[in-house]
Amino acid sequence: MAKLALSLPKRGRWQVAEQSQGIPVARPQATTSSFWTAVWSIVWKDLRIEQHTRQTLSVMLMFSLVVVVMFNFALSTDLDAARQVSTGLLWATIILAGTLGLNRSLSIERENQTIDALLIAPVDRRGIYLAKVISVTIFTLLLEVALVFIFTIFFNKPFWQPAALLVLFLGTIGYVAAGVLVTSMTIQTRSREVLLPILLLPIVLPLILPAAIATAEIVSLQPQMDTVNSSISLIAAYDLAILAVGFFSYPFLVES
Amino acid sequence: MIQIAGLVKNYGVTPVLRGVQLHVAAGEFVTLVGPNGAGKSTLMRIVATLLKPTAGEVKIGGWALPQHGDRVRRYIGLVSHQTLLYGDLTAAENLHFYARLYSVPDAEVRIGRALKQVGLAARQRDPVRTFSRGMMQRLTIARATLHEPEVLLLDEPYTGLDQDAAQLLDDLLLREQADGRTILLITHDLVHGLDLCDRMAILNRGKIVASLNSHEVTSSDFLELYAAHTGRKEAAGGK
Amino acid sequence: MNMTRLNRTVAVLNVLAFLSLLVSIGFIFLYAPVERSMGNVQRIFYFHVGTAWVGSIAFFVALVAGILYLWRPQRRWDTIALSSVEVGLVFLTVTTAAGSVWGKPAWNTWWEWSPRLTLITIAWLVYAAYFMLRGAIEDEEKRGRFAAVYVIVSFVSIILAYVSIRIWRDIHPVVFGGTLESAQGAEQGLQDIAPGLASMRMGITLTVNVVSFSLIYVAWLMNRIRLQLLKDQVTTLKMRVAARLQGG
């Protein structure tokens, strides 16, 4: 500690404003306010990039449209069948398009190795995880706004109901929380994009199944509310558990 | 400022650093040279808190790494051979982002000044991906020094720079040095490194094999010494 | 650690595991009574429950080893986690196969997308992907870290899936085929069996099977760990030879 005191120049740079008993103390970085400042600045940065390029959202949306049209074509002989599977199709579209968003969001940090810049900044690594979850969630939610609109028109079911939106919102959080964690791994492997769906989809199935069941109930003619309620609590439990696991284990994925 | 003692780093069972010994005093400018695969970048990543050592001691400002990594990060600026810039953001946005990460006070003023210093004020609203390599590297320097780090780490900053850009980088480095920053530079450009720094260290096969005051040797002497230290080892390795 | 020679504990365990397998087969075919409604096919049930039990234990061991690896990154935790997932996946496969054979006479179908079977499928996929992840990472230390994180996430996800099939069944016994489900579950399977001496004999057979499968698991795990240590030793020796040749 004393060494730092000696080594610091006497011009009174702003970093050493805090001097106690002659020993400069490197600012403890773990304060709550600086944590959230870092999180929001990373989110801001991701949104800014998207604002400039519009790449993530447009790719996700185009992909979703292709999936929907393709399935409609496959099921076109039987419109009722298409309606029957529409909730499953909605969720399948979301998780498949979601992998594109996840890959894009995390490969941005690998392009010029900016992840290193985040890692040497005085930022809690868990904050990086949270920020990535927030920004990918925002993109996925924006995609879902469009999808709800499209699905309501194509399949003539009330996907815009508040309960359905709630399920979409909660499901997205859990999906992205698991997704950011898994993508942070796959992006550092040889197979990269190929590996992500293989690892991620089985892990999020326990979340997607109740989400799809709840959504199907909500948009059905006579929704059974106890199914919906129990599914929503399951989804919320998944969200919390995976967020907690991701929050605490993410640092292990970026430290070497 | 930087104290490295007995630093060992293995990748799996492959040793990369085998007991590195290096002290960099506060305000000193040390250039580290060595052949490819000597472990230069690994050493740099360990000092930059990006990589954990297998064994040995690394201290920055008296704080031991990697345990106190989060205490020293604020004092470190890194220029790696990657730009660490977001190509889709403008120059000003990149700096704004890093200013926020480091909670730099008076960000606006500092960013404006930094951009002027590296001669990019006119291009500050252009996306970085449209920049030339030299411009990117200048912006990289501005990014790395925006929070006025005590320790500046540079890993092959001359890669891909033309004569003018390299000259500009030299000037920037000399200014940083005059500001009292501790600088550790890694390069394979021997003569270039020698002109700027206070001390040269040669890293070969995971060890510092020589360290000398660069004001006291001529470049031809140094080249000879370098060949002796690295060439001899390699000849031995070829047997 | 010198593991080139067969460790005494492993040797003893191997013999014990083999004997216990013989004993449990004896119990299944000679001691356990014939089940009333299903007949002899029911005997596969003991295998099914025994392997299912070992599967869950194996994945739990992997979880613990994963957590320990993150806490203290030592190679042995990674070795234990890898070995346990590998053995667990084999047992899970056996469970599924045995369950399928059981399901054919019981429900007149090999496969039913009931929540429990869906859960097994998910678990199987999750843990099979574990090897995909490992295979895609060169660096040993990084592979250990990533695998540890993955094993933790998988376990949490499987536990949640398990909780969810429980909750659903409580609410919707009919929709999700309550009778089917209860016939298929381990504990429920026992309850449905006729009371008296017969069920006691069945209970004993089941216990013997669970114990002997646990022994087989431990023995198998130890052998697998030993194999991994030998592999590591070979790698180290190779490196040393290469270094010697290069260094002259």
XYZ file of C-alpha atoms in Angstrom:
743
model
C 0.000 0.000 0.000
C 2.781 2.354 0.929
C 4.311 1.696 -2.437
C 1.282 3.048 -4.177
C 1.534 6.199 -2.095
C 5.089 6.729 -3.169
C 4.470 5.943 -6.764
C 1.606 8.313 -7.241
C 2.628 11.649 -8.671
C 2.090 14.705 -6.528
C 0.075 16.623 -9.029
C -3.077 15.542 -7.285
C -4.777 13.606 -9.987
C -8.409 12.955 -9.424
C -8.034 9.266 -8.672
C -6.170 9.875 -5.472
C -8.631 12.337 -4.078
C -9.323 9.924 -1.255
C -6.318 9.896 0.966
C -6.626 8.674 4.468
C -3.655 8.875 6.805
C -1.344 9.344 3.882
C -2.274 6.006 2.323
C -4.233 6.331 -0.846
C -6.900 3.718 -1.013
C -7.919 2.549 -4.392
C -11.590 3.273 -4.476
C -13.579 0.231 -3.556
C -15.349 -0.409 -6.815
C -18.155 -2.464 -5.412
C -20.474 0.368 -4.490
C -24.033 -0.104 -5.637
C -24.205 3.145 -7.559
C -21.044 2.508 -9.572
C -22.274 -1.027 -10.238
C -25.473 0.219 -11.816
C -23.695 3.037 -13.636
C -21.540 0.410 -15.315
C -24.523 -1.801 -16.104
C -26.457 1.040 -17.682
C -23.499 2.324 -19.644
C -23.031 -1.108 -21.216
C -26.748 -1.309 -21.996
C -26.606 2.205 -23.429
C -23.670 1.192 -25.576
C -25.489 -1.885 -26.923
C -28.598 0.138 -27.737
C -26.469 2.792 -29.431
C -24.787 0.208 -31.635
C -28.178 -1.187 -32.542
C -29.435 2.301 -33.294
C -26.563 2.756 -35.738
C -26.656 -0.649 -37.405
C -30.183 -2.040 -36.814
C -28.611 -5.423 -37.406
C -29.779 -7.462 -34.449
C -33.443 -6.574 -34.649
C -33.730 -6.766 -38.415
C -32.044 -10.168 -38.539
C -34.222 -11.524 -35.746
C -37.373 -10.182 -37.345
C -36.593 -11.430 -40.820
C -35.738 -14.839 -39.460
C -39.016 -14.968 -37.529
C -41.001 -14.046 -40.600
C -39.331 -16.777 -42.593
C -40.126 -19.311 -39.882
C -43.763 -18.246 -39.652
C -44.314 -18.281 -43.394
C -42.553 -21.595 -43.731
C -44.715 -23.223 -41.087
C -47.859 -21.691 -42.484
C -46.972 -23.167 -45.811
C -46.360 -26.558 -44.242
C -49.666 -26.467 -42.376
C -51.691 -24.551 -44.931
C -53.879 -27.517 -45.825
C -55.329 -27.327 -42.367
C -55.859 -23.906 -40.894
C -57.227 -25.366 -37.689
C -54.048 -27.349 -37.225
C -52.029 -24.184 -37.713
C -54.094 -22.454 -35.032
C -53.624 -25.394 -32.707
C -49.878 -25.202 -32.865
C -49.630 -21.420 -33.030
C -48.502 -20.957 -29.402
C -45.847 -23.596 -29.764
C -44.786 -21.957 -32.995
C -44.638 -18.552 -31.299
C -42.273 -19.818 -28.636
C -40.210 -21.847 -31.072
C -39.797 -18.738 -33.218
C -38.772 -16.674 -30.211
C -36.121 -19.070 -28.971
C -34.686 -19.671 -32.430
C -34.589 -15.981 -33.294
C -33.274 -15.393 -29.785
C -30.151 -17.437 -30.463
C -29.387 -15.054 -33.334
C -29.739 -12.059 -31.016
C -27.593 -13.701 -28.354
C -24.844 -14.605 -30.778
C -24.840 -11.141 -32.258
C -24.812 -9.347 -28.919
C -21.925 -11.365 -27.532
C -19.896 -11.517 -30.721
C -19.880 -7.705 -30.794
C -17.554 -7.903 -27.798
C -15.262 -10.338 -29.607
C -14.936 -8.336 -32.805
C -12.169 -6.053 -31.604
C -11.783 -7.982 -28.380
C -13.659 -5.215 -26.563
C -14.530 -7.778 -23.930
C -10.968 -7.233 -22.686
C -11.681 -3.546 -22.310
C -14.746 -4.371 -20.220
C -12.755 -6.824 -18.143
C -9.911 -4.425 -17.325
C -12.305 -1.616 -16.522
C -13.083 -1.220 -12.830
C -16.404 -2.943 -13.345
C -17.835 -5.907 -11.507
C -17.932 -8.795 -13.987
C -21.386 -9.742 -12.797
C -22.461 -6.296 -13.958
C -21.361 -7.199 -17.474
C -23.600 -10.268 -17.299
C -26.582 -8.252 -16.085
C -26.053 -5.621 -18.750
C -25.959 -8.217 -21.502
C -29.109 -9.861 -20.137
C -30.868 -6.501 -20.082
C -29.893 -5.474 -23.592
C -30.694 -8.834 -25.220
C -33.986 -8.900 -23.307
C -34.839 -5.501 -24.721
C -34.142 -6.699 -28.276
C -36.130 -9.885 -27.774
C -39.061 -7.998 -26.267
C -39.088 -5.632 -29.233
C -39.144 -8.653 -31.526
C -42.028 -10.085 -29.520
C -44.062 -6.917 -29.982
C -43.873 -7.513 -33.702
C -44.504 -11.244 -33.326
C -47.607 -10.740 -31.166
C -48.981 -8.476 -33.850
C -48.171 -10.948 -36.626
C -49.480 -13.987 -34.764
C -52.700 -12.269 -33.780
C -53.355 -11.504 -37.431
C -52.199 -14.802 -38.924
C -53.756 -17.132 -36.409
C -56.644 -15.042 -35.168
C -55.951 -15.614 -31.504
C -55.756 -12.942 -28.781
C -52.004 -12.994 -28.136
C -52.133 -9.360 -27.049
C -53.887 -10.133 -23.775
C -52.080 -8.755 -20.711
C -51.662 -12.229 -19.214
C -50.066 -13.505 -22.423
C -47.772 -10.498 -22.513
C -46.772 -11.157 -18.924
C -45.891 -14.753 -19.775
C -43.894 -13.552 -22.769
C -42.065 -11.009 -20.637
C -41.173 -13.424 -17.841
C -40.293 -16.220 -20.237
C -37.978 -13.926 -22.158
C -36.069 -12.944 -19.034
C -35.366 -16.555 -18.093
C -34.510 -17.507 -21.638
C -32.078 -14.645 -22.073
C -30.572 -15.174 -18.603
C -29.703 -18.748 -19.542
C -28.832 -17.670 -23.077
C -26.246 -15.052 -22.142
C -24.549 -17.539 -19.847
C -24.421 -20.315 -22.442
C -23.498 -17.978 -25.300
C -20.624 -16.592 -23.250
C -19.301 -20.143 -23.238
C -20.012 -21.137 -26.827
C -18.599 -17.913 -28.237
C -15.240 -18.892 -26.743
C -15.208 -22.351 -28.292
C -14.188 -23.591 -31.691
C -17.688 -24.365 -32.916
C -19.223 -21.056 -31.751
C -22.649 -20.502 -33.359
C -23.197 -24.182 -34.062
C -22.884 -25.180 -30.457
C -25.277 -22.619 -28.983
C -28.641 -24.216 -29.872
C -27.439 -27.668 -28.833
C -26.471 -26.419 -25.399
C -29.116 -23.791 -24.843
C -32.349 -25.339 -26.077
C -32.399 -28.349 -23.718
C -31.566 -26.087 -20.789
C -34.429 -23.688 -21.508
C -36.993 -26.397 -22.273
C -38.105 -26.537 -18.612
C -38.909 -22.854 -19.019
C -40.390 -22.927 -22.503
C -42.771 -25.821 -21.791
C -44.713 -24.090 -19.009
C -44.535 -20.827 -20.954
C -46.029 -22.424 -24.050
C -48.681 -24.232 -22.020
C -49.640 -21.033 -20.195
C -49.781 -19.049 -23.420
C -51.950 -21.719 -25.023
C -54.335 -21.607 -22.058
C -54.558 -17.834 -22.092
C -55.436 -17.574 -25.762
C -57.835 -20.522 -25.655
C -61.575 -19.946 -25.482
C -61.925 -21.072 -21.891
C -58.652 -20.462 -20.107
C -58.057 -22.456 -16.946
C -56.563 -19.892 -14.673
C -54.963 -22.316 -12.217
C -52.819 -23.783 -14.993
C -51.830 -20.286 -15.995
C -51.027 -19.287 -12.434
C -48.948 -22.328 -11.646
C -47.089 -21.962 -14.937
C -46.337 -18.334 -14.240
C -44.925 -19.162 -10.821
C -42.794 -21.874 -12.411
C -41.501 -19.412 -14.977
C -40.738 -16.880 -12.270
C -38.907 -19.537 -10.255
C -36.853 -20.460 -13.314
C -36.045 -16.788 -13.952
C -34.805 -16.227 -10.420
C -32.828 -19.459 -10.224
C -31.079 -19.038 -13.568
C -30.419 -15.342 -13.010
C -28.809 -16.214 -9.686
C -26.688 -18.981 -11.212
C -25.690 -16.731 -14.115
C -24.919 -13.791 -11.878
C -22.546 -15.756 -9.706
C -20.955 -18.010 -12.303
C -20.469 -15.540 -15.167
C -17.147 -14.243 -13.779
C -15.755 -17.767 -14.121
C -16.510 -17.706 -17.837
C -14.520 -14.582 -18.605
C -11.599 -14.979 -16.224
C -8.731 -17.108 -17.262
C 5.074 0.251 -9.618
C 5.019 -3.134 -11.293
C 6.770 -5.942 -9.449
C 6.917 -9.381 -10.960
C 8.735 -12.173 -9.190
C 8.952 -15.837 -10.056
C 5.980 -15.575 -12.397
C 4.956 -18.878 -13.912
C 2.129 -19.454 -16.353
C 1.227 -22.796 -17.847
C -1.353 -23.467 -20.498
C -2.379 -26.946 -19.541
C 0.936 -28.705 -19.247
C 2.729 -26.331 -21.618
C 4.813 -23.777 -19.752
C 4.707 -20.289 -21.273
C 6.299 -18.204 -18.538
C 8.930 -19.905 -16.380
C 9.812 -17.607 -13.542
C 9.724 -14.068 -14.874
C 11.504 -11.430 -12.800
C 10.770 -7.804 -13.635
C 10.531 -4.543 -11.724
C 9.259 -1.381 -13.258
C 9.714 1.696 -11.087
C 7.142 4.469 -10.942
C 7.503 6.765 -13.925
C 9.827 4.380 -15.703
C 9.421 3.430 -19.355
C 10.357 -0.185 -19.941
C 10.335 -1.893 -23.293
C 10.037 -5.644 -23.423
C 11.258 -7.393 -26.536
C 11.580 -11.015 -27.466
C 11.035 -13.473 -30.266
C 7.607 -14.856 -31.141
C 6.300 -17.293 -28.586
C 8.513 -15.941 -25.829
C 5.412 -15.221 -23.711
C 5.287 -11.438 -24.148
C 1.548 -11.180 -24.667
C 0.859 -13.663 -21.895
C 2.926 -11.564 -19.533
C 1.057 -8.451 -20.629
C -2.326 -10.067 -20.097
C -1.346 -11.120 -16.606
C -0.195 -7.613 -15.692
C -3.415 -6.239 -17.193
C -5.434 -8.497 -14.797
C -6.872 -10.440 -17.725
C -5.102 -13.682 -16.994
C -4.356 -15.454 -13.751
C -0.783 -16.546 -13.109
C -0.138 -20.201 -12.350
C 2.407 -19.309 -9.703
C 4.546 -16.396 -8.614
C 3.947 -12.869 -7.568
C 2.653 -9.909 -9.536
C 2.091 -6.608 -7.789
C 0.897 -3.307 -9.136
C 1.297 -0.339 -6.863
C 1.831 -2.778 -4.033
C -1.405 -4.655 -4.658
C -1.031 -8.342 -5.393
C -2.694 -9.831 -8.450
C -5.010 -11.510 -9.103
C -6.571 -11.145 -5.630
C -6.680 -7.351 -5.765
C -7.394 -7.041 -9.452
C -10.446 -4.901 -8.882
C -8.394 -2.420 -6.859
C -5.760 -1.805 -9.497
C -7.908 -1.844 -12.630
C -8.711 1.824 -12.287
C -5.013 2.627 -12.488
C -4.296 0.624 -15.613
C -4.616 1.626 -19.228
C -4.170 -1.008 -21.909
C -3.387 -0.702 -25.586
C -3.516 -4.220 -26.925
C -2.967 -5.300 -30.501
C -6.712 -5.329 -30.831
C -8.224 -1.860 -30.901
C -10.756 -2.513 -28.103
C -13.057 -0.085 -29.901
C -16.606 -0.608 -31.097
C -16.543 -0.267 -34.860
C -20.198 0.680 -35.044
C -19.929 3.528 -32.572
C -18.487 6.904 -33.424
C -15.155 7.996 -32.007
C -16.856 10.278 -29.504
C -19.334 7.577 -28.473
C -16.535 5.107 -27.850
C -14.805 7.553 -25.563
C -18.077 8.430 -23.850
C -18.686 4.791 -23.117
C -15.267 4.287 -21.563
C -15.547 7.543 -19.645
C -18.723 6.221 -18.060
C -17.196 2.861 -17.244
C -14.371 4.601 -15.412
C -16.684 7.316 -14.009
C -14.354 9.966 -15.376
C -15.320 13.435 -14.117
C -15.816 16.280 -16.631
C -16.138 13.655 -19.328
C -17.165 16.152 -22.026
C -14.133 18.354 -21.537
C -11.701 15.491 -21.290
C -13.086 13.742 -24.347
C -12.896 16.905 -26.376
C -9.329 17.471 -25.277
C -8.324 13.862 -25.888
C -9.762 13.891 -29.394
C -7.889 17.082 -30.177
C -4.668 15.648 -28.800
C -4.782 12.656 -31.116
C -5.941 14.788 -34.024
C -9.344 13.217 -34.446
C -11.597 16.090 -33.416
C -12.826 16.532 -36.975
C -13.756 12.884 -37.347
C -15.355 12.410 -33.947
C -18.831 11.839 -35.343
C -17.766 9.135 -37.778
C -18.104 5.456 -36.992
C -14.790 3.979 -36.005
C -14.980 1.202 -38.599
C -14.449 3.829 -41.317
C -11.115 4.832 -39.759
C -7.714 3.872 -41.046
C -5.509 1.667 -38.927
C -3.468 4.654 -37.796
C -6.512 6.649 -36.782
C -7.881 3.703 -34.870
C -4.624 3.291 -33.044
C -4.607 6.968 -32.094
C -8.132 6.653 -30.800
C -7.057 3.549 -28.918
C -4.403 5.588 -27.146
C -6.958 8.251 -26.313
C -9.248 5.545 -24.929
C -6.514 3.946 -22.866
C -5.425 7.211 -21.293
C -8.808 8.844 -20.853
C -8.956 7.948 -17.168
C -5.339 9.040 -16.659
C -3.979 5.673 -15.613
C -0.799 5.468 -13.587
C 0.311 2.448 -15.548
C 0.130 2.284 -19.307
C 0.515 -1.115 -20.926
C 1.098 -1.352 -24.667
C 1.151 -4.621 -26.555
C 2.596 -4.281 -30.083
C 1.051 -0.868 -30.701
C 3.096 -0.350 -33.868
C 1.532 -3.243 -35.733
C 0.112 -2.021 -39.021
C 1.105 1.606 -38.562
C 2.727 3.607 -41.343
C 5.677 5.913 -40.740
C 3.615 8.983 -39.860
C 1.286 7.137 -37.552
C 4.218 5.510 -35.793
C 5.781 8.941 -35.332
C 2.557 10.226 -33.836
C 2.447 7.283 -31.489
C 6.036 8.004 -30.434
C 5.127 11.586 -29.623
C 2.104 10.464 -27.648
C 4.169 7.993 -25.683
C 6.819 10.592 -24.894
C 4.117 12.945 -23.684
C 2.635 10.239 -21.478
C 6.067 9.538 -20.106
C 6.655 13.208 -19.385
C 3.376 13.148 -17.489
C 4.970 10.706 -15.106
C 3.190 7.561 -16.175
C 4.752 4.168 -15.794
C 4.910 2.566 -19.222
C 5.431 -1.036 -20.204
C 5.757 -1.505 -23.951
C 5.926 -4.775 -25.799
C 7.270 -4.738 -29.319
C 9.293 -6.773 -31.726
C 10.627 -3.590 -33.344
C 13.938 -3.539 -31.460
C 15.419 -0.252 -32.529
C 12.180 1.619 -32.237
C 11.698 0.365 -28.708
C 15.216 1.308 -27.728
C 14.931 4.961 -28.713
C 11.967 5.687 -26.519
C 12.458 3.861 -23.291
C 14.560 4.036 -20.149
C 15.195 0.333 -19.953
C 15.049 -2.649 -22.258
C 14.263 -6.153 -21.143
C 14.554 -9.246 -23.278
C 12.097 -12.054 -22.771
C 13.014 -15.403 -24.207
C 11.377 -18.773 -23.626
C 9.391 -17.534 -20.696
C 12.228 -15.813 -18.843
C 13.771 -12.367 -18.711
C 17.239 -13.047 -20.044
C 18.599 -9.511 -20.035
C 17.675 -6.094 -18.742
C 19.709 -2.991 -19.444
C 19.624 0.767 -19.343
C 18.777 1.838 -22.849
C 20.552 5.213 -22.528
C 23.836 3.397 -22.124
C 23.795 1.106 -25.120
C 23.906 1.852 -28.796
C 21.413 0.151 -31.011
C 24.038 -1.996 -32.751
C 25.315 -3.211 -29.381
C 21.830 -4.009 -28.385
C 21.077 -5.918 -31.554
C 24.167 -7.981 -30.982
C 23.155 -8.642 -27.420
C 19.666 -9.567 -28.490
C 20.953 -12.018 -31.059
C 23.284 -13.504 -28.486
C 20.545 -13.973 -25.937
C 17.795 -15.245 -28.155
C 19.830 -16.801 -30.949
C 21.992 -18.878 -28.626
C 18.966 -20.316 -26.950
C 17.372 -21.120 -30.233
C 20.495 -22.796 -31.503
C 20.447 -24.927 -28.387
C 16.818 -25.681 -28.995
C 17.559 -26.881 -32.490
C 19.821 -29.690 -31.412
C -0.427 -39.904 -7.873
C 0.638 -43.258 -9.193
C -2.369 -44.996 -10.632
C -0.709 -47.304 -13.074
C -1.323 -50.259 -10.820
C -4.854 -51.152 -9.897
C -5.607 -49.481 -6.624
C -6.741 -51.909 -3.925
C -9.949 -49.995 -3.177
C -10.897 -50.074 -6.845
C -10.125 -53.774 -7.090
C -12.257 -54.579 -4.049
C -15.061 -52.382 -5.326
C -15.000 -54.111 -8.685
C -15.455 -57.513 -7.078
C -18.141 -56.192 -4.753
C -20.016 -54.586 -7.600
C -19.935 -57.774 -9.630
C -21.146 -59.887 -6.716
C -23.889 -57.429 -5.846
C -25.087 -57.507 -9.432
C -25.356 -61.296 -9.227
C -27.202 -61.032 -5.909
C -29.672 -58.481 -7.229
C -30.364 -60.539 -10.349
C -30.946 -63.474 -8.062
C -33.372 -61.441 -5.984
C -35.206 -60.193 -9.060
C -35.756 -63.592 -10.601
C -35.861 -65.952 -7.643
C -37.014 -63.987 -4.623
C -39.407 -61.348 -5.930
C -42.944 -62.631 -6.577
C -44.678 -62.459 -9.943
C -46.682 -59.277 -10.209
C -50.412 -59.871 -10.657
C -51.502 -57.686 -13.506
C -48.303 -57.514 -15.535
C -46.618 -60.800 -14.845
C -42.927 -61.350 -15.310
C -42.379 -58.163 -17.309
C -42.734 -56.234 -14.100
C -39.362 -57.556 -12.972
C -37.635 -55.004 -15.147
C -39.068 -52.402 -12.811
C -36.280 -53.133 -10.268
C -33.655 -52.385 -12.870
C -35.531 -49.313 -13.907
C -35.717 -47.827 -10.415
C -32.185 -48.880 -9.518
C -30.645 -47.191 -12.542
C -32.855 -44.120 -12.197
C -31.676 -43.725 -8.618
C -28.024 -43.986 -9.661
C -28.619 -41.516 -12.496
C -29.845 -38.820 -10.135
C -27.046 -39.510 -7.647
C -24.478 -39.314 -10.436
C -25.712 -35.932 -11.628
C -25.815 -34.663 -8.086
C -22.198 -35.759 -7.573
C -21.303 -33.938 -10.797
C -23.017 -30.806 -9.478
C -21.041 -30.921 -6.240
C -17.798 -31.550 -8.112
C -18.618 -28.618 -10.414
C -19.153 -26.269 -7.489
C -15.950 -27.464 -5.857
C -14.064 -26.886 -9.108
C -15.186 -23.273 -9.277
C -14.305 -22.801 -5.641
C -10.890 -24.482 -5.835
C -9.941 -25.145 -9.441
C -8.193 -28.474 -9.134
C -8.077 -30.971 -11.911
C -9.524 -33.799 -9.827
C -12.891 -32.071 -9.387
C -13.203 -31.789 -13.123
C -12.244 -35.430 -13.497
C -14.885 -36.464 -10.967
C -17.553 -34.331 -12.633
C -16.746 -35.677 -16.079
C -16.682 -39.289 -14.898
C -19.898 -38.913 -12.974
C -21.809 -37.329 -15.849
C -20.549 -40.017 -18.180
C -21.612 -42.862 -15.898
C -24.852 -41.065 -15.066
C -25.729 -40.708 -18.729
C -25.253 -44.429 -19.279
C -27.539 -45.188 -16.345
C -30.084 -42.666 -17.559
C -30.099 -44.388 -20.932
C -30.615 -47.772 -19.269
C -33.437 -46.303 -17.179
C -35.140 -45.003 -20.291
C -34.707 -48.251 -22.180
C -35.954 -50.323 -19.240
C -38.865 -47.934 -18.742
C -39.760 -48.227 -22.394
C -39.786 -52.013 -22.244
C -41.956 -51.731 -19.152
C -44.225 -49.206 -20.791
C -45.115 -51.386 -23.740
C -47.176 -53.941 -21.736
C -48.269 -51.336 -19.151
C -49.582 -48.602 -21.476
C -49.468 -50.513 -24.720
C -46.970 -48.060 -26.144
C -43.191 -47.766 -26.059
C -43.234 -44.067 -25.558
C -45.650 -41.553 -24.133
C -44.919 -37.800 -24.050
C -45.919 -37.586 -20.429
C -44.226 -34.931 -18.282
C -41.952 -37.460 -16.656
C -40.740 -38.891 -19.911
C -40.332 -35.415 -21.313
C -38.229 -34.597 -18.280
C -36.028 -37.645 -18.858
C -35.575 -36.643 -22.474
C -34.589 -33.129 -21.489
C -32.153 -34.425 -18.888
C -30.644 -36.780 -21.419
C -30.206 -33.994 -23.990
C -28.766 -31.603 -21.412
C -26.137 -34.033 -20.220
C -25.319 -35.316 -23.689
C -24.624 -31.707 -24.681
C -22.139 -31.556 -21.806
C -19.775 -33.674 -23.898
C -20.319 -31.475 -26.930
C -19.208 -28.506 -24.858
C -16.154 -30.296 -23.544
C -15.212 -31.468 -27.004
C -15.259 -27.930 -28.353
C -12.690 -26.530 -25.899
C -8.984 -27.185 -26.294
C -7.610 -25.561 -23.199
C -7.863 -27.917 -20.274
C -8.307 -25.314 -17.576
C -10.961 -23.436 -19.531
C -12.734 -26.693 -20.310
C -12.888 -27.451 -16.619
C -14.320 -24.053 -15.749
C -16.929 -24.040 -18.504
C -17.951 -27.614 -17.832
C -18.363 -26.795 -14.140
C -20.609 -23.823 -14.863
C -22.588 -25.868 -17.363
C -23.101 -28.737 -14.955
C -24.471 -26.323 -12.366
C -26.872 -24.668 -14.804
C -28.050 -28.051 -16.078
C -28.753 -29.365 -12.634
C -30.753 -26.274 -11.682
C -32.711 -26.525 -14.894
C -33.476 -30.237 -14.392
C -34.519 -29.654 -10.786
C -36.944 -26.969 -11.934
C -38.344 -29.311 -14.540
C -38.785 -31.944 -11.865
C -40.593 -29.491 -9.602
C -42.810 -28.473 -12.475
C -44.030 -31.994 -13.261
C -44.835 -32.385 -9.592
C -46.874 -29.203 -9.468
C -48.723 -29.974 -12.652
C -49.700 -33.399 -11.564
C -51.116 -32.108 -8.318
C -53.343 -29.731 -10.172
C -54.194 -31.801 -13.210
C -54.261 -35.455 -12.388
C -56.611 -36.164 -15.276
C -55.189 -33.998 -18.029
C -51.707 -35.377 -17.611
C -52.842 -38.947 -17.092
C -52.707 -39.296 -13.355
C -53.198 -43.030 -13.375
C -50.501 -43.542 -15.949
C -48.193 -41.311 -14.043
C -48.683 -43.014 -10.733
C -48.227 -46.447 -12.251
C -44.988 -45.280 -13.699
C -43.426 -43.472 -10.756
C -41.126 -45.344 -8.484
C -42.796 -44.736 -5.154
C -46.276 -44.966 -6.573
C -45.338 -48.182 -8.307
C -44.801 -49.759 -4.946
C -48.046 -48.482 -3.494
C -50.055 -50.046 -6.270
C -48.676 -53.454 -5.652
C -50.782 -55.902 -3.684
C -50.327 -55.683 0.088
C -48.918 -58.386 2.283
C -45.957 -60.688 1.890
C -45.682 -60.155 -1.840
C -45.183 -56.403 -1.528
C -42.710 -56.878 1.288
C -40.652 -59.174 -0.884
C -40.866 -56.637 -3.668
C -39.734 -53.923 -1.290
C -36.732 -55.949 -0.211
C -35.817 -56.753 -3.810
C -36.049 -53.077 -4.682
C -33.833 -52.093 -1.760
C -31.269 -54.741 -2.678
C -31.272 -53.426 -6.229
C -30.851 -49.815 -5.230
C -27.944 -50.715 -2.958
C -26.243 -52.890 -5.536
C -26.661 -50.340 -8.297
C -25.159 -47.728 -6.007
C -22.178 -50.034 -5.507
C -21.873 -50.508 -9.244
C -21.968 -46.763 -9.676
C -19.197 -46.157 -7.154
C -17.037 -48.871 -8.676
C -17.651 -47.612 -12.181
C -16.923 -44.046 -11.166
C -13.647 -45.050 -9.532
C -12.590 -46.958 -12.631
C -13.496 -44.051 -14.857
C -11.552 -41.630 -12.662
C -8.583 -43.961 -12.745
C -8.805 -44.110 -16.518
C -8.773 -40.324 -16.695
C -5.774 -40.106 -14.401
C -3.929 -42.578 -16.616
C -4.834 -40.482 -19.638
C -3.457 -37.376 -17.918
C -0.309 -39.255 -17.031
C 0.175 -40.236 -20.647
C -0.275 -36.629 -21.741
C 2.282 -35.414 -19.225
C 4.752 -38.080 -20.261
C 4.278 -37.220 -23.914
C 4.922 -33.568 -23.156
C 8.025 -34.476 -21.232
C 9.344 -36.625 -24.047
C 8.632 -33.854 -26.535
C 10.393 -31.308 -24.330
C 13.377 -33.625 -23.927
C 13.668 -34.192 -27.653
C 13.401 -30.488 -28.323
C 15.680 -29.306 -25.536
C 18.439 -31.759 -26.421
